mmCIF file of C-alpha atoms in Angstrom:
data_model
loop_
_atom_site.group_PDB
_atom_site.id
_atom_site.type_symbol
_atom_site.label_atom_id
_atom_site.label_comp_id
_atom_site.label_asym_id
_atom_site.label_seq_id
_atom_site.Cartn_x
_atom_site.Cartn_y
_atom_site.Cartn_z
ATOM 1 C CA MET A 235 -0.002 0.001 -0.014
ATOM 2 C CA ALA A 236 1.560 3.268 -1.098
ATOM 3 C CA GLY A 237 2.328 5.958 1.462
ATOM 4 C CA ILE A 238 2.331 3.696 4.530
ATOM 5 C CA ASN A 239 5.563 3.137 6.434
ATOM 6 C CA HIS A 240 4.923 -0.180 8.219
ATOM 7 C CA GLU A 241 7.615 0.724 10.774
ATOM 8 C CA THR A 242 5.814 3.783 12.002
ATOM 9 C CA ASP A 243 2.154 3.445 10.707
ATOM 10 C CA PRO A 244 -0.239 0.830 11.970
ATOM 11 C CA PRO A 245 -2.129 -1.090 9.295
ATOM 12 C CA PRO A 246 -5.541 0.533 8.415
ATOM 13 C CA LEU A 247 -7.520 -2.207 10.169
ATOM 14 C CA VAL A 248 -5.487 -1.739 13.375
ATOM 15 C CA ARG A 249 -6.004 2.049 13.156
ATOM 16 C CA LYS A 250 -9.761 1.506 13.056
ATOM 17 C CA ILE A 251 -9.865 -0.992 15.937
ATOM 18 C CA VAL A 252 -7.218 0.622 18.219
ATOM 19 C CA PRO A 253 -6.685 4.266 17.131
ATOM 20 C CA ASN A 254 -4.266 5.111 19.935
ATOM 21 C CA LEU A 255 -1.895 2.379 18.786
ATOM 22 C CA ALA A 256 -0.415 4.790 16.238
ATOM 23 C CA SER A 257 1.775 6.336 18.923
ATOM 24 C CA LEU A 258 3.317 2.910 19.673
ATOM 25 C CA PHE A 259 4.173 2.455 16.018
ATOM 26 C CA LEU A 260 5.632 5.956 15.914
ATOM 27 C CA LEU A 261 7.711 5.233 19.041
ATOM 28 C CA THR A 262 8.952 1.939 17.554
ATOM 29 C CA GLY A 263 10.006 3.739 14.334
ATOM 30 C CA LYS A 264 11.821 6.480 16.238
ATOM 31 C CA VAL A 265 13.716 3.978 18.456
ATOM 32 C CA ARG A 266 14.606 1.904 15.395
ATOM 33 C CA GLU A 267 15.928 5.057 13.621
ATOM 34 C CA LYS A 268 18.150 5.744 16.609
ATOM 35 C CA VAL A 269 19.433 2.137 16.763
ATOM 36 C CA ASP A 270 20.178 2.253 13.029
ATOM 37 C CA GLN A 271 21.965 5.607 13.377
ATOM 38 C CA VAL A 272 24.077 4.319 16.218
ATOM 39 C CA GLN A 273 24.959 1.155 14.345
ATOM 40 C CA ALA A 274 25.926 3.139 11.224
ATOM 41 C CA ASP A 275 28.092 5.504 13.266
ATOM 42 C CA LEU A 276 29.851 2.576 14.944
ATOM 43 C CA VAL A 277 30.506 0.912 11.572
ATOM 44 C CA ASP A 278 31.971 4.177 10.272
ATOM 45 C CA ASN A 279 33.926 4.820 13.517
ATOM 46 C CA LYS A 280 32.033 8.095 13.776
ATOM 47 C CA LYS A 281 31.744 9.806 17.119
ATOM 48 C CA PRO A 282 28.159 10.356 18.361
ATOM 49 C CA ASP A 283 26.712 13.762 17.412
ATOM 50 C CA GLY A 284 25.378 14.182 20.939
ATOM 51 C CA GLN A 285 25.349 12.096 24.038
ATOM 52 C CA ARG A 286 26.160 8.367 23.883
ATOM 53 C CA THR A 287 23.152 6.150 24.341
ATOM 54 C CA ILE A 288 22.644 2.748 25.845
ATOM 55 C CA PHE A 289 22.643 1.420 22.257
ATOM 56 C CA HIS A 290 26.309 2.435 21.885
ATOM 57 C CA ASP A 291 27.214 0.283 24.856
ATOM 58 C CA LEU A 292 25.015 -2.671 23.865
ATOM 59 C CA PHE A 293 26.326 -2.827 20.300
ATOM 60 C CA THR A 294 29.935 -2.862 21.544
ATOM 61 C CA ASN A 295 29.391 -5.156 24.548
ATOM 62 C CA ASP A 296 31.278 -8.347 23.751
ATOM 63 C CA SER A 297 29.728 -10.177 26.691
ATOM 64 C CA LEU A 298 26.406 -10.265 24.815
ATOM 65 C CA ILE A 299 25.980 -12.906 22.191
ATOM 66 C CA PRO A 300 25.552 -11.502 18.673
ATOM 67 C CA GLU A 301 21.821 -12.509 18.544
ATOM 68 C CA GLU A 302 21.244 -10.152 21.467
ATOM 69 C CA ARG A 303 22.915 -7.244 19.715
ATOM 70 C CA THR A 304 20.842 -7.169 16.504
ATOM 71 C CA PRO A 305 19.136 -3.896 15.614
ATOM 72 C CA GLU A 306 15.770 -5.621 15.876
ATOM 73 C CA ARG A 307 16.474 -6.867 19.379
ATOM 74 C CA LEU A 308 17.938 -3.528 20.565
ATOM 75 C CA ALA A 309 14.956 -1.589 19.132
ATOM 76 C CA ALA A 310 12.530 -3.906 20.843
ATOM 77 C CA GLU A 311 14.334 -3.532 24.153
ATOM 78 C CA GLY A 312 14.488 0.268 23.691
ATOM 79 C CA VAL A 313 10.696 0.417 23.085
ATOM 80 C CA GLY A 314 10.154 -1.761 26.180
ATOM 81 C CA ILE A 315 12.234 0.495 28.345
ATOM 82 C CA VAL A 316 10.575 3.700 27.154
ATOM 83 C CA SER A 317 7.069 2.199 27.308
ATOM 84 C CA ALA A 318 7.569 0.753 30.746
ATOM 85 C CA GLY A 319 8.691 4.097 32.138
ATOM 86 C CA SER A 320 5.835 5.980 30.401
ATOM 87 C CA MET A 321 3.155 3.535 31.441
ATOM 88 C CA THR A 322 4.345 3.567 35.053
ATOM 89 C CA VAL A 323 4.137 7.338 35.246
ATOM 90 C CA ALA A 324 0.791 7.455 33.415
ATOM 91 C CA HIS A 325 -0.651 4.805 35.735
ATOM 92 C CA THR A 326 0.619 6.545 38.823
ATOM 93 C CA LEU A 327 -0.841 9.899 37.713
ATOM 94 C CA SER A 328 -4.160 8.185 36.880
ATOM 95 C CA VAL A 329 -4.376 6.616 40.340
ATOM 96 C CA ILE A 330 -3.428 9.848 42.084
ATOM 97 C CA SER A 331 -5.959 11.817 40.023
ATOM 98 C CA TYR A 332 -8.687 9.344 40.784
ATOM 99 C CA HIS A 333 -8.102 9.469 44.549
ATOM 100 C CA ILE A 334 -7.953 13.272 44.596
ATOM 101 C CA ILE A 335 -11.225 13.540 42.669
ATOM 102 C CA ALA A 336 -12.916 10.713 44.606
ATOM 103 C CA ASN A 337 -12.152 12.344 47.948
ATOM 104 C CA PRO A 338 -13.768 15.794 48.233
ATOM 105 C CA ASP A 339 -11.823 16.645 51.391
ATOM 106 C CA ILE A 340 -8.492 16.001 49.713
ATOM 107 C CA LEU A 341 -9.548 17.924 46.575
ATOM 108 C CA SER A 342 -10.683 20.881 48.652
ATOM 109 C CA ARG A 343 -7.568 20.987 50.749
ATOM 110 C CA LEU A 344 -5.343 20.680 47.655
ATOM 111 C CA ARG A 345 -7.245 23.465 45.832
ATOM 112 C CA ASP A 346 -7.033 25.769 48.876
ATOM 113 C CA GLU A 347 -3.310 25.237 49.221
ATOM 114 C CA LEU A 348 -2.667 25.929 45.522
ATOM 115 C CA ALA A 349 -5.003 28.938 45.499
ATOM 116 C CA ASN A 350 -3.137 30.514 48.426
ATOM 117 C CA ALA A 351 0.264 29.696 47.118
ATOM 118 C CA LEU A 352 -0.151 30.638 43.462
ATOM 119 C CA PRO A 353 -1.641 33.950 42.337
ATOM 120 C CA ILE A 354 -4.233 33.669 39.515
ATOM 121 C CA ASN A 355 -2.280 35.633 36.944
ATOM 122 C CA ALA A 356 1.128 34.332 37.846
ATOM 123 C CA SER A 357 3.353 32.434 35.417
ATOM 124 C CA ALA A 358 4.025 28.765 35.951
ATOM 125 C CA PRO A 359 5.461 28.144 39.428
ATOM 126 C CA LYS A 360 9.049 27.124 39.920
ATOM 127 C CA TRP A 361 9.628 23.569 41.062
ATOM 128 C CA GLY A 362 11.287 24.758 44.332
ATOM 129 C CA ARG A 363 8.074 26.671 45.233
ATOM 130 C CA LEU A 364 5.926 23.615 44.629
ATOM 131 C CA GLU A 365 8.205 21.501 46.766
ATOM 132 C CA GLN A 366 7.554 23.853 49.735
ATOM 133 C CA LEU A 367 3.796 23.259 49.670
ATOM 134 C CA PRO A 368 3.163 20.794 52.527
ATOM 135 C CA TYR A 369 0.045 19.044 51.213
ATOM 136 C CA LEU A 370 0.990 18.888 47.606
#
């Protein structure tokens, strides 16, 4: 099918059934691009343009068998690491949000603290200021 990159675009049927899956395909494509870039740089003995990544170390780690250092394997591991971290944070924020909303006393106390600490027309608060709020 013309115009579809199967690395980064879910098949049309999958898009209809699970529309949010597109972001996973995009993530997979981006991670694979990075893995391929790192591999090409290592083959050409080119220094990384920016910071070294875990992929640099995994590609050059002789204690791993070659089958564990393939671009496919490293891309899959990279997606797993990023997804796990994202899902953990998303789940934690969902649970916290639920409990705040489900408990009117907690919601009220949190709103009062934020209203007193942050003026309405103020810019985004600094992290240090938020850390000083006892209930938050």
